[in-house]
mmCIF file with all atom_site columns, C-alpha atoms in Angstrom:
data_model
loop_
_atom_site.group_PDB
_atom_site.id
_atom_site.type_symbol
_atom_site.label_atom_id
_atom_site.label_alt_id
_atom_site.label_comp_id
_atom_site.label_asym_id
_atom_site.label_entity_id
_atom_site.label_seq_id
_atom_site.pdbx_PDB_ins_code
_atom_site.Cartn_x
_atom_site.Cartn_y
_atom_site.Cartn_z
_atom_site.occupancy
_atom_site.B_iso_or_equiv
_atom_site.pdbx_formal_charge
_atom_site.auth_seq_id
_atom_site.auth_comp_id
_atom_site.auth_asym_id
_atom_site.auth_atom_id
_atom_site.pdbx_PDB_model_num
ATOM 1   C CA . ASP S 1 1   ? 16.599  -1.565  2.563   1.00 0.00 ? 1   ASP S CA 1
ATOM 2   C CA . GLN S 1 2   ? 14.219  0.696   3.365   1.00 0.00 ? 2   GLN S CA 1
ATOM 3   C CA . GLN S 1 3   ? 13.325  2.833   0.059   1.00 0.00 ? 3   GLN S CA 1
ATOM 4   C CA . VAL S 1 4   ? 10.212  4.705   1.173   1.00 0.00 ? 4   VAL S CA 1
ATOM 5   C CA . LYS S 1 5   ? 10.461  6.104   4.668   1.00 0.00 ? 5   LYS S CA 1
ATOM 6   C CA . GLN S 1 6   ? 8.845   7.629   7.180   1.00 0.00 ? 6   GLN S CA 1
ATOM 7   C CA . ASN S 1 7   ? 10.125  8.508   10.167  1.00 0.00 ? 7   ASN S CA 1
ATOM 8   C CA . SER S 1 8   ? 7.236   9.307   12.264  1.00 0.00 ? 8   SER S CA 1
ATOM 9   C CA . PRO S 1 9   ? 4.660   6.673   13.546  1.00 0.00 ? 9   PRO S CA 1
ATOM 10  C CA . SER S 1 10  ? 2.273   8.570   14.937  1.00 0.00 ? 10  SER S CA 1
ATOM 11  C CA . LEU S 1 11  ? 1.136   12.136  14.237  1.00 0.00 ? 11  LEU S CA 1
ATOM 12  C CA . SER S 1 12  ? -2.041  14.175  16.591  1.00 0.00 ? 12  SER S CA 1
ATOM 13  C CA . VAL S 1 13  ? -2.651  16.996  15.964  1.00 0.00 ? 13  VAL S CA 1
ATOM 14  C CA . GLN S 1 14  ? -5.730  19.488  17.357  1.00 0.00 ? 14  GLN S CA 1
ATOM 15  C CA . GLU S 1 15  ? -9.009  19.877  14.991  1.00 0.00 ? 15  GLU S CA 1
ATOM 16  C CA . GLY S 1 16  ? -8.835  22.853  12.073  1.00 0.00 ? 16  GLY S CA 1
ATOM 17  C CA . ARG S 1 17  ? -4.863  22.971  12.733  1.00 0.00 ? 17  ARG S CA 1
ATOM 18  C CA . ILE S 1 18  ? -2.360  22.104  9.822   1.00 0.00 ? 18  ILE S CA 1
ATOM 19  C CA . SER S 1 19  ? -1.352  18.280  9.298   1.00 0.00 ? 19  SER S CA 1
ATOM 20  C CA . ILE S 1 20  ? 1.736   17.360  8.087   1.00 0.00 ? 20  ILE S CA 1
ATOM 21  C CA . LEU S 1 21  ? 2.871   14.068  6.936   1.00 0.00 ? 21  LEU S CA 1
ATOM 22  C CA . ASN S 1 22  ? 6.427   13.718  5.592   1.00 0.00 ? 22  ASN S CA 1
ATOM 23  C CA . CYS S 1 23  ? 8.407   11.184  3.928   1.00 0.00 ? 23  CYS S CA 1
ATOM 24  C CA . ASP S 1 24  ? 11.780  10.743  2.160   1.00 0.00 ? 24  ASP S CA 1
ATOM 25  C CA . TYR S 1 25  ? 12.867  8.276   0.155   1.00 0.00 ? 25  TYR S CA 1
ATOM 26  C CA . THR S 1 26  ? 16.498  6.970   -1.120  1.00 0.00 ? 26  THR S CA 1
ATOM 27  C CA . ASN S 1 27  ? 15.943  5.622   -4.641  1.00 0.00 ? 27  ASN S CA 1
ATOM 28  C CA . SER S 1 28  ? 16.490  8.355   -7.306  1.00 0.00 ? 28  SER S CA 1
ATOM 29  C CA . MET S 1 29  ? 15.027  6.873   -9.783  1.00 0.00 ? 29  MET S CA 1
ATOM 30  C CA . PHE S 1 30  ? 11.454  7.085   -7.968  1.00 0.00 ? 30  PHE S CA 1
ATOM 31  C CA . ASP S 1 31  ? 9.650   9.398   -10.522 1.00 0.00 ? 31  ASP S CA 1
ATOM 32  C CA . TYR S 1 32  ? 5.863   9.494   -9.221  1.00 0.00 ? 32  TYR S CA 1
ATOM 33  C CA . PHE S 1 33  ? 4.771   9.420   -5.400  1.00 0.00 ? 33  PHE S CA 1
ATOM 34  C CA . LEU S 1 34  ? 1.486   8.725   -3.433  1.00 0.00 ? 34  LEU S CA 1
ATOM 35  C CA . TRP S 1 35  ? -0.506  9.496   -0.570  1.00 0.00 ? 35  TRP S CA 1
ATOM 36  C CA . TYR S 1 36  ? -3.145  6.515   1.021   1.00 0.00 ? 36  TYR S CA 1
ATOM 37  C CA . LYS S 1 37  ? -5.147  6.687   3.870   1.00 0.00 ? 37  LYS S CA 1
ATOM 38  C CA . LYS S 1 38  ? -6.433  3.864   5.779   1.00 0.00 ? 38  LYS S CA 1
ATOM 39  C CA . TYR S 1 39  ? -8.715  2.987   7.974   1.00 0.00 ? 39  TYR S CA 1
ATOM 40  C CA . PRO S 1 40  ? -8.908  0.119   10.452  1.00 0.00 ? 40  PRO S CA 1
ATOM 41  C CA . ALA S 1 41  ? -9.870  -3.295  8.045   1.00 0.00 ? 41  ALA S CA 1
ATOM 42  C CA . GLU S 1 42  ? -9.930  -1.620  5.029   1.00 0.00 ? 42  GLU S CA 1
ATOM 43  C CA . GLY S 1 43  ? -7.832  -1.127  2.349   1.00 0.00 ? 43  GLY S CA 1
ATOM 44  C CA . PRO S 1 44  ? -5.787  1.734   1.389   1.00 0.00 ? 44  PRO S CA 1
ATOM 45  C CA . THR S 1 45  ? -7.016  4.301   -0.791  1.00 0.00 ? 45  THR S CA 1
ATOM 46  C CA . PHE S 1 46  ? -5.635  6.496   -2.858  1.00 0.00 ? 46  PHE S CA 1
ATOM 47  C CA . LEU S 1 47  ? -6.033  9.989   -1.742  1.00 0.00 ? 47  LEU S CA 1
ATOM 48  C CA . ILE S 1 48  ? -3.526  12.501  -3.736  1.00 0.00 ? 48  ILE S CA 1
ATOM 49  C CA . SER S 1 49  ? -0.061  11.712  -6.023  1.00 0.00 ? 49  SER S CA 1
ATOM 50  C CA . ILE S 1 50  ? 2.658   13.858  -7.935  1.00 0.00 ? 50  ILE S CA 1
ATOM 51  C CA . SER S 1 51  ? 4.685   13.608  -10.508 1.00 0.00 ? 51  SER S CA 1
ATOM 52  C CA . SER S 1 52  ? 8.431   14.594  -10.375 1.00 0.00 ? 52  SER S CA 1
ATOM 53  C CA . ILE S 1 53  ? 8.211   17.130  -12.760 1.00 0.00 ? 53  ILE S CA 1
ATOM 54  C CA . LYS S 1 54  ? 6.271   19.498  -10.063 1.00 0.00 ? 54  LYS S CA 1
ATOM 55  C CA . ASP S 1 55  ? 6.785   20.012  -6.873  1.00 0.00 ? 55  ASP S CA 1
ATOM 56  C CA . LYS S 1 56  ? 3.448   21.111  -6.252  1.00 0.00 ? 56  LYS S CA 1
ATOM 57  C CA . ASN S 1 57  ? -0.314  19.474  -6.338  1.00 0.00 ? 57  ASN S CA 1
ATOM 58  C CA . GLU S 1 58  ? -3.312  19.990  -4.484  1.00 0.00 ? 58  GLU S CA 1
ATOM 59  C CA . ASP S 1 59  ? -6.817  18.454  -4.387  1.00 0.00 ? 59  ASP S CA 1
ATOM 60  C CA . GLY S 1 60  ? -9.428  20.524  -1.992  1.00 0.00 ? 60  GLY S CA 1
ATOM 61  C CA . ARG S 1 61  ? -8.175  20.400  1.689   1.00 0.00 ? 61  ARG S CA 1
ATOM 62  C CA . PHE S 1 62  ? -4.623  18.419  0.857   1.00 0.00 ? 62  PHE S CA 1
ATOM 63  C CA . THR S 1 63  ? -1.484  18.926  -0.753  1.00 0.00 ? 63  THR S CA 1
ATOM 64  C CA . VAL S 1 64  ? 1.392   17.114  -1.605  1.00 0.00 ? 64  VAL S CA 1
ATOM 65  C CA . PHE S 1 65  ? 5.315   18.551  -2.084  1.00 0.00 ? 65  PHE S CA 1
ATOM 66  C CA . LEU S 1 66  ? 8.030   17.520  -3.622  1.00 0.00 ? 66  LEU S CA 1
ATOM 67  C CA . ASN S 1 67  ? 11.606  18.463  -3.014  1.00 0.00 ? 67  ASN S CA 1
ATOM 68  C CA . LYS S 1 68  ? 13.638  16.197  -5.470  1.00 0.00 ? 68  LYS S CA 1
ATOM 69  C CA . SER S 1 69  ? 16.969  17.188  -4.650  1.00 0.00 ? 69  SER S CA 1
ATOM 70  C CA . ALA S 1 70  ? 16.058  16.391  -0.767  1.00 0.00 ? 70  ALA S CA 1
ATOM 71  C CA . LYS S 1 71  ? 14.346  13.542  -1.958  1.00 0.00 ? 71  LYS S CA 1
ATOM 72  C CA . HIS S 1 72  ? 11.436  14.479  0.160   1.00 0.00 ? 72  HIS S CA 1
ATOM 73  C CA . LEU S 1 73  ? 7.817   14.978  0.026   1.00 0.00 ? 73  LEU S CA 1
ATOM 74  C CA . SER S 1 74  ? 5.037   15.858  2.610   1.00 0.00 ? 74  SER S CA 1
ATOM 75  C CA . LEU S 1 75  ? 1.412   15.698  2.623   1.00 0.00 ? 75  LEU S CA 1
ATOM 76  C CA . HIS S 1 76  ? -0.273  18.845  4.261   1.00 0.00 ? 76  HIS S CA 1
ATOM 77  C CA . ILE S 1 77  ? -3.585  18.584  5.329   1.00 0.00 ? 77  ILE S CA 1
ATOM 78  C CA . VAL S 1 78  ? -5.818  21.975  6.238   1.00 0.00 ? 78  VAL S CA 1
ATOM 79  C CA . PRO S 1 79  ? -8.515  22.444  8.389   1.00 0.00 ? 79  PRO S CA 1
ATOM 80  C CA . SER S 1 80  ? -7.556  19.289  9.548   1.00 0.00 ? 80  SER S CA 1
ATOM 81  C CA . GLN S 1 81  ? -11.493 17.256  10.875  1.00 0.00 ? 81  GLN S CA 1
ATOM 82  C CA . PRO S 1 82  ? -11.659 14.376  13.142  1.00 0.00 ? 82  PRO S CA 1
ATOM 83  C CA . GLY S 1 83  ? -12.616 12.011  9.787   1.00 0.00 ? 83  GLY S CA 1
ATOM 84  C CA . ASP S 1 84  ? -9.491  12.049  9.220   1.00 0.00 ? 84  ASP S CA 1
ATOM 85  C CA . SER S 1 85  ? -8.026  10.142  11.680  1.00 0.00 ? 85  SER S CA 1
ATOM 86  C CA . ALA S 1 86  ? -6.200  7.204   9.876   1.00 0.00 ? 86  ALA S CA 1
ATOM 87  C CA . VAL S 1 87  ? -2.963  5.878   8.554   1.00 0.00 ? 87  VAL S CA 1
ATOM 88  C CA . TYR S 1 88  ? -1.196  7.653   6.119   1.00 0.00 ? 88  TYR S CA 1
ATOM 89  C CA . PHE S 1 89  ? 0.758   5.441   3.786   1.00 0.00 ? 89  PHE S CA 1
ATOM 90  C CA . CYS S 1 90  ? 3.688   7.667   1.054   1.00 0.00 ? 90  CYS S CA 1
ATOM 91  C CA . ALA S 1 91  ? 4.263   5.460   -2.173  1.00 0.00 ? 91  ALA S CA 1
ATOM 92  C CA . ALA S 1 92  ? 6.512   6.217   -4.794  1.00 0.00 ? 92  ALA S CA 1
ATOM 93  C CA . SER S 1 93  ? 7.420   4.403   -8.249  1.00 0.00 ? 93  SER S CA 1
ATOM 94  C CA . LYS S 1 94  ? 9.198   4.558   -10.923 1.00 0.00 ? 94  LYS S CA 1
ATOM 95  C CA . VAL S 1 95  ? 7.137   4.521   -13.522 1.00 0.00 ? 95  VAL S CA 1
ATOM 96  C CA . GLU S 1 96  ? 3.324   5.506   -12.705 1.00 0.00 ? 96  GLU S CA 1
ATOM 97  C CA . GLY S 1 97  ? 1.593   2.936   -12.660 1.00 0.00 ? 97  GLY S CA 1
ATOM 98  C CA . ASN S 1 98  ? 4.218   0.481   -11.837 1.00 0.00 ? 98  ASN S CA 1
ATOM 99  C CA . LYS S 1 99  ? 4.704   -1.256  -8.940  1.00 0.00 ? 99  LYS S CA 1
ATOM 100 C CA . LEU S 1 100 ? 5.152   0.809   -5.465  1.00 0.00 ? 100 LEU S CA 1
ATOM 101 C CA . VAL S 1 101 ? 6.902   0.528   -2.295  1.00 0.00 ? 101 VAL S CA 1
ATOM 102 C CA . PHE S 1 102 ? 5.157   2.142   0.509   1.00 0.00 ? 102 PHE S CA 1
ATOM 103 C CA . GLY S 1 103 ? 6.594   3.907   3.749   1.00 0.00 ? 103 GLY S CA 1
ATOM 104 C CA . ALA S 1 104 ? 5.504   2.309   7.178   1.00 0.00 ? 104 ALA S CA 1
ATOM 105 C CA . GLY S 1 105 ? 2.875   4.636   7.521   1.00 0.00 ? 105 GLY S CA 1
ATOM 106 C CA . THR S 1 106 ? 2.152   7.480   10.020  1.00 0.00 ? 106 THR S CA 1
ATOM 107 C CA . ILE S 1 107 ? -0.956  7.398   12.095  1.00 0.00 ? 107 ILE S CA 1
ATOM 108 C CA . LEU S 1 108 ? -2.865  10.425  12.531  1.00 0.00 ? 108 LEU S CA 1
ATOM 109 C CA . ARG S 1 109 ? -5.112  11.359  15.159  1.00 0.00 ? 109 ARG S CA 1
ATOM 110 C CA . VAL S 1 110 ? -7.186  14.773  14.386  1.00 0.00 ? 110 VAL S CA 1
ATOM 111 C CA . LYS S 1 111 ? -8.674  16.157  18.081  1.00 0.00 ? 111 LYS S CA 1
ATOM 112 C CA . SER S 1 112 ? -11.556 17.601  18.225  1.00 0.00 ? 112 SER S CA 1
ATOM 113 C CA . GLY T 2 1   ? -19.081 -5.804  -8.056  1.00 0.00 ? 1   GLY T CA 1
ATOM 114 C CA . ALA T 2 2   ? -17.262 -2.124  -8.318  1.00 0.00 ? 2   ALA T CA 1
ATOM 115 C CA . GLY T 2 3   ? -14.366 -2.663  -6.149  1.00 0.00 ? 3   GLY T CA 1
ATOM 116 C CA . VAL T 2 4   ? -11.370 -5.826  -5.323  1.00 0.00 ? 4   VAL T CA 1
ATOM 117 C CA . SER T 2 5   ? -13.017 -8.472  -3.786  1.00 0.00 ? 5   SER T CA 1
ATOM 118 C CA . GLN T 2 6   ? -10.912 -10.360 -1.621  1.00 0.00 ? 6   GLN T CA 1
ATOM 119 C CA . SER T 2 7   ? -12.056 -14.038 0.614   1.00 0.00 ? 7   SER T CA 1
ATOM 120 C CA . PRO T 2 8   ? -12.094 -15.000 2.854   1.00 0.00 ? 8   PRO T CA 1
ATOM 121 C CA . SER T 2 9   ? -11.719 -11.798 5.370   1.00 0.00 ? 9   SER T CA 1
ATOM 122 C CA . ASN T 2 10  ? -10.324 -13.192 7.962   1.00 0.00 ? 10  ASN T CA 1
ATOM 123 C CA . LYS T 2 11  ? -8.292  -16.875 8.206   1.00 0.00 ? 11  LYS T CA 1
ATOM 124 C CA . VAL T 2 12  ? -7.145  -18.391 10.955  1.00 0.00 ? 12  VAL T CA 1
ATOM 125 C CA . THR T 2 13  ? -4.924  -21.949 10.123  1.00 0.00 ? 13  THR T CA 1
ATOM 126 C CA . GLU T 2 14  ? -2.359  -24.302 11.628  1.00 0.00 ? 14  GLU T CA 1
ATOM 127 C CA . LYS T 2 15  ? 1.147   -23.961 10.998  1.00 0.00 ? 15  LYS T CA 1
ATOM 128 C CA . GLY T 2 16  ? 2.161   -26.162 8.556   1.00 0.00 ? 16  GLY T CA 1
ATOM 129 C CA . LYS T 2 17  ? -1.453  -26.344 6.575   1.00 0.00 ? 17  LYS T CA 1
ATOM 130 C CA . ASP T 2 18  ? -1.676  -24.645 2.890   1.00 0.00 ? 18  ASP T CA 1
ATOM 131 C CA . VAL T 2 19  ? -3.807  -21.706 2.356   1.00 0.00 ? 19  VAL T CA 1
ATOM 132 C CA . GLU T 2 20  ? -5.583  -19.701 -0.725  1.00 0.00 ? 20  GLU T CA 1
ATOM 133 C CA . LEU T 2 21  ? -6.135  -16.486 -0.768  1.00 0.00 ? 21  LEU T CA 1
ATOM 134 C CA . ARG T 2 22  ? -8.165  -15.039 -3.320  1.00 0.00 ? 22  ARG T CA 1
ATOM 135 C CA . CYS T 2 23  ? -8.510  -11.635 -5.698  1.00 0.00 ? 23  CYS T CA 1
ATOM 136 C CA . ASP T 2 24  ? -11.188 -10.546 -7.365  1.00 0.00 ? 24  ASP T CA 1
ATOM 137 C CA . PRO T 2 25  ? -9.343  -7.238  -9.624  1.00 0.00 ? 25  PRO T CA 1
ATOM 138 C CA . ILE T 2 26  ? -12.016 -4.776  -10.620 1.00 0.00 ? 26  ILE T CA 1
ATOM 139 C CA . SER T 2 27  ? -13.000 -6.128  -14.815 1.00 0.00 ? 27  SER T CA 1
ATOM 140 C CA . GLY T 2 28  ? -11.084 -4.195  -16.739 1.00 0.00 ? 28  GLY T CA 1
ATOM 141 C CA . HIS T 2 29  ? -7.600  -3.713  -14.385 1.00 0.00 ? 29  HIS T CA 1
ATOM 142 C CA . THR T 2 30  ? -4.772  -4.968  -16.492 1.00 0.00 ? 30  THR T CA 1
ATOM 143 C CA . ALA T 2 31  ? -2.407  -5.323  -13.271 1.00 0.00 ? 31  ALA T CA 1
ATOM 144 C CA . LEU T 2 32  ? -2.864  -6.655  -10.013 1.00 0.00 ? 32  LEU T CA 1
ATOM 145 C CA . TYR T 2 33  ? -0.688  -6.425  -6.732  1.00 0.00 ? 33  TYR T CA 1
ATOM 146 C CA . TRP T 2 34  ? -0.531  -8.344  -4.004  1.00 0.00 ? 34  TRP T CA 1
ATOM 147 C CA . TYR T 2 35  ? 0.735   -6.870  -0.866  1.00 0.00 ? 35  TYR T CA 1
ATOM 148 C CA . ARG T 2 36  ? 1.348   -7.704  2.832   1.00 0.00 ? 36  ARG T CA 1
ATOM 149 C CA . GLN T 2 37  ? 1.124   -5.793  6.177   1.00 0.00 ? 37  GLN T CA 1
ATOM 150 C CA . SER T 2 38  ? 2.542   -6.754  8.774   1.00 0.00 ? 38  SER T CA 1
ATOM 151 C CA . LEU T 2 39  ? 1.286   -5.889  12.636  1.00 0.00 ? 39  LEU T CA 1
ATOM 152 C CA . GLY T 2 40  ? 3.082   -2.848  13.319  1.00 0.00 ? 40  GLY T CA 1
ATOM 153 C CA . GLN T 2 41  ? 4.605   -2.999  9.719   1.00 0.00 ? 41  GLN T CA 1
ATOM 154 C CA . GLY T 2 42  ? 4.388   -0.575  5.873   1.00 0.00 ? 42  GLY T CA 1
ATOM 155 C CA . LEU T 2 43  ? 2.878   -2.042  3.148   1.00 0.00 ? 43  LEU T CA 1
ATOM 156 C CA . GLU T 2 44  ? 5.177   -5.013  1.265   1.00 0.00 ? 44  GLU T CA 1
ATOM 157 C CA . PHE T 2 45  ? 5.254   -6.042  -2.278  1.00 0.00 ? 45  PHE T CA 1
ATOM 158 C CA . LEU T 2 46  ? 4.860   -9.747  -3.048  1.00 0.00 ? 46  LEU T CA 1
ATOM 159 C CA . ILE T 2 47  ? 3.895   -9.938  -6.177  1.00 0.00 ? 47  ILE T CA 1
ATOM 160 C CA . TYR T 2 48  ? 2.756   -7.967  -9.387  1.00 0.00 ? 48  TYR T CA 1
ATOM 161 C CA . PHE T 2 49  ? 1.277   -9.043  -12.771 1.00 0.00 ? 49  PHE T CA 1
ATOM 162 C CA . GLN T 2 50  ? 0.404   -6.834  -15.426 1.00 0.00 ? 50  GLN T CA 1
ATOM 163 C CA . GLY T 2 51  ? -1.327  -8.259  -19.053 1.00 0.00 ? 51  GLY T CA 1
ATOM 164 C CA . ASN T 2 52  ? 0.189   -11.204 -19.862 1.00 0.00 ? 52  ASN T CA 1
ATOM 165 C CA . SER T 2 53  ? 3.911   -11.412 -19.057 1.00 0.00 ? 53  SER T CA 1
ATOM 166 C CA . ALA T 2 54  ? 5.708   -12.607 -16.718 1.00 0.00 ? 54  ALA T CA 1
ATOM 167 C CA . PRO T 2 55  ? 4.822   -11.671 -13.351 1.00 0.00 ? 55  PRO T CA 1
ATOM 168 C CA . ASP T 2 56  ? 7.136   -9.336  -10.900 1.00 0.00 ? 56  ASP T CA 1
ATOM 169 C CA . LYS T 2 57  ? 7.823   -11.536 -8.209  1.00 0.00 ? 57  LYS T CA 1
ATOM 170 C CA . SER T 2 58  ? 10.364  -10.086 -6.099  1.00 0.00 ? 58  SER T CA 1
ATOM 171 C CA . GLY T 2 59  ? 8.837   -9.698  -3.202  1.00 0.00 ? 59  GLY T CA 1
ATOM 172 C CA . LEU T 2 60  ? 8.001   -13.020 -2.564  1.00 0.00 ? 60  LEU T CA 1
ATOM 173 C CA . PRO T 2 61  ? 9.555   -13.927 0.754   1.00 0.00 ? 61  PRO T CA 1
ATOM 174 C CA . SER T 2 62  ? 10.121  -17.598 0.117   1.00 0.00 ? 62  SER T CA 1
ATOM 175 C CA . ASP T 2 63  ? 9.574   -20.329 -2.298  1.00 0.00 ? 63  ASP T CA 1
ATOM 176 C CA . ARG T 2 64  ? 6.889   -21.308 0.339   1.00 0.00 ? 64  ARG T CA 1
ATOM 177 C CA . PHE T 2 65  ? 5.078   -18.466 -1.202  1.00 0.00 ? 65  PHE T CA 1
ATOM 178 C CA . SER T 2 66  ? 3.207   -18.137 -5.276  1.00 0.00 ? 66  SER T CA 1
ATOM 179 C CA . ALA T 2 67  ? 0.341   -17.173 -7.049  1.00 0.00 ? 67  ALA T CA 1
ATOM 180 C CA . GLU T 2 68  ? -1.393  -17.227 -10.309 1.00 0.00 ? 68  GLU T CA 1
ATOM 181 C CA . ARG T 2 69  ? -3.372  -15.229 -12.139 1.00 0.00 ? 69  ARG T CA 1
ATOM 182 C CA . THR T 2 70  ? -5.746  -17.002 -14.582 1.00 0.00 ? 70  THR T CA 1
ATOM 183 C CA . GLY T 2 71  ? -7.422  -15.732 -17.331 1.00 0.00 ? 71  GLY T CA 1
ATOM 184 C CA . GLY T 2 72  ? -6.214  -11.888 -16.561 1.00 0.00 ? 72  GLY T CA 1
ATOM 185 C CA . SER T 2 73  ? -8.659  -11.340 -13.917 1.00 0.00 ? 73  SER T CA 1
ATOM 186 C CA . VAL T 2 74  ? -8.964  -13.843 -10.426 1.00 0.00 ? 74  VAL T CA 1
ATOM 187 C CA . SER T 2 75  ? -5.686  -14.344 -8.435  1.00 0.00 ? 75  SER T CA 1
ATOM 188 C CA . THR T 2 76  ? -4.718  -16.621 -6.141  1.00 0.00 ? 76  THR T CA 1
ATOM 189 C CA . LEU T 2 77  ? -1.974  -16.469 -3.522  1.00 0.00 ? 77  LEU T CA 1
ATOM 190 C CA . THR T 2 78  ? -0.901  -19.949 -2.122  1.00 0.00 ? 78  THR T CA 1
ATOM 191 C CA . ILE T 2 79  ? 1.312   -20.147 0.814   1.00 0.00 ? 79  ILE T CA 1
ATOM 192 C CA . GLN T 2 80  ? 2.443   -23.218 1.657   1.00 0.00 ? 80  GLN T CA 1
ATOM 193 C CA . ARG T 2 81  ? 3.013   -24.787 4.805   1.00 0.00 ? 81  ARG T CA 1
ATOM 194 C CA . THR T 2 82  ? 2.651   -22.124 6.447   1.00 0.00 ? 82  THR T CA 1
ATOM 195 C CA . GLN T 2 83  ? 4.053   -20.113 9.537   1.00 0.00 ? 83  GLN T CA 1
ATOM 196 C CA . GLN T 2 84  ? 3.409   -18.106 12.599  1.00 0.00 ? 84  GLN T CA 1
ATOM 197 C CA . GLU T 2 85  ? 5.812   -15.171 10.889  1.00 0.00 ? 85  GLU T CA 1
ATOM 198 C CA . ASP T 2 86  ? 2.947   -15.442 7.752   1.00 0.00 ? 86  ASP T CA 1
ATOM 199 C CA . SER T 2 87  ? 0.395   -14.112 10.002  1.00 0.00 ? 87  SER T CA 1
ATOM 200 C CA . ALA T 2 88  ? -0.357  -10.325 8.215   1.00 0.00 ? 88  ALA T CA 1
ATOM 201 C CA . VAL T 2 89  ? -3.177  -9.142  6.051   1.00 0.00 ? 89  VAL T CA 1
ATOM 202 C CA . TYR T 2 90  ? -2.720  -10.198 2.892   1.00 0.00 ? 90  TYR T CA 1
ATOM 203 C CA . LEU T 2 91  ? -4.501  -6.747  0.496   1.00 0.00 ? 91  LEU T CA 1
ATOM 204 C CA . CYS T 2 92  ? -4.409  -6.910  -3.050  1.00 0.00 ? 92  CYS T CA 1
ATOM 205 C CA . ALA T 2 93  ? -4.730  -3.924  -5.359  1.00 0.00 ? 93  ALA T CA 1
ATOM 206 C CA . SER T 2 94  ? -5.887  -3.971  -9.042  1.00 0.00 ? 94  SER T CA 1
ATOM 207 C CA . SER T 2 95  ? -5.246  -0.912  -12.008 1.00 0.00 ? 95  SER T CA 1
ATOM 208 C CA . SER T 2 96  ? -5.525  -0.116  -15.282 1.00 0.00 ? 96  SER T CA 1
ATOM 209 C CA . ALA T 2 97  ? -3.407  1.395   -17.807 1.00 0.00 ? 97  ALA T CA 1
ATOM 210 C CA . GLY T 2 98  ? -1.429  3.791   -15.879 1.00 0.00 ? 98  GLY T CA 1
ATOM 211 C CA . GLY T 2 99  ? -3.940  4.257   -13.164 1.00 0.00 ? 99  GLY T CA 1
ATOM 212 C CA . GLY T 2 100 ? -4.340  4.361   -9.380  1.00 0.00 ? 100 GLY T CA 1
ATOM 213 C CA . TYR T 2 101 ? -4.252  1.318   -7.586  1.00 0.00 ? 101 TYR T CA 1
ATOM 214 C CA . THR T 2 102 ? -7.895  0.058   -6.142  1.00 0.00 ? 102 THR T CA 1
ATOM 215 C CA . PHE T 2 103 ? -6.988  -1.831  -2.778  1.00 0.00 ? 103 PHE T CA 1
ATOM 216 C CA . GLY T 2 104 ? -9.006  -5.106  -1.400  1.00 0.00 ? 104 GLY T CA 1
ATOM 217 C CA . SER T 2 105 ? -10.114 -5.131  2.279   1.00 0.00 ? 105 SER T CA 1
ATOM 218 C CA . GLY T 2 106 ? -7.687  -7.438  2.525   1.00 0.00 ? 106 GLY T CA 1
ATOM 219 C CA . THR T 2 107 ? -7.202  -11.993 4.152   1.00 0.00 ? 107 THR T CA 1
ATOM 220 C CA . ARG T 2 108 ? -6.630  -11.454 7.830   1.00 0.00 ? 108 ARG T CA 1
ATOM 221 C CA . LEU T 2 109 ? -3.784  -14.239 7.731   1.00 0.00 ? 109 LEU T CA 1
ATOM 222 C CA . THR T 2 110 ? -3.486  -15.635 11.930  1.00 0.00 ? 110 THR T CA 1
ATOM 223 C CA . VAL T 2 111 ? -1.875  -19.172 11.873  1.00 0.00 ? 111 VAL T CA 1
ATOM 224 C CA . VAL T 2 112 ? -1.173  -20.459 15.161  1.00 0.00 ? 112 VAL T CA 1
#
């Protein structure tokens, strides 16, 4: 039972363009959502989060959008840079700071 | 150190042997989590320790898996009678109350 789904296993984007990574969830009890970035041979690192009381959170080149009615969130990276190439995991929890449920990840390749 | 430390970084073991994986969380972090990532899969929750509360073991895949957290700090994940399907990267993370996760670099376990 996948409660958090990332349906695109990979995405390829040209440097300077926008990268859009998508995530869907099934559990309506989730109210805190995060994105993590992972490079090979390293642990995931926190990127950006959003609480269910918001529909948008922005941090520099990264913006997360939340559509609660559709149980969908997305991560926008603009402009995309080659250093953004990594695996991106979407995660959700019922309470901020509680255990996270992760999606399967999306491999982003930014071509220069 | 300042981050979450995991050891060993790599472990190759023969099928049927027991293994112990160690995690040193960030000092002062009350929560500690174990996840694993199998090849091509997302992060699978295993177990969660929060302060002095009983651990959430709901993600442990079988009774061959167990974990301890001694003195509210260091944690050891033990896998008994290892099987080939146990091969994965085992990731540990810690967090402060209400804070985001900080992950270690993981232990890559290969069962041959």
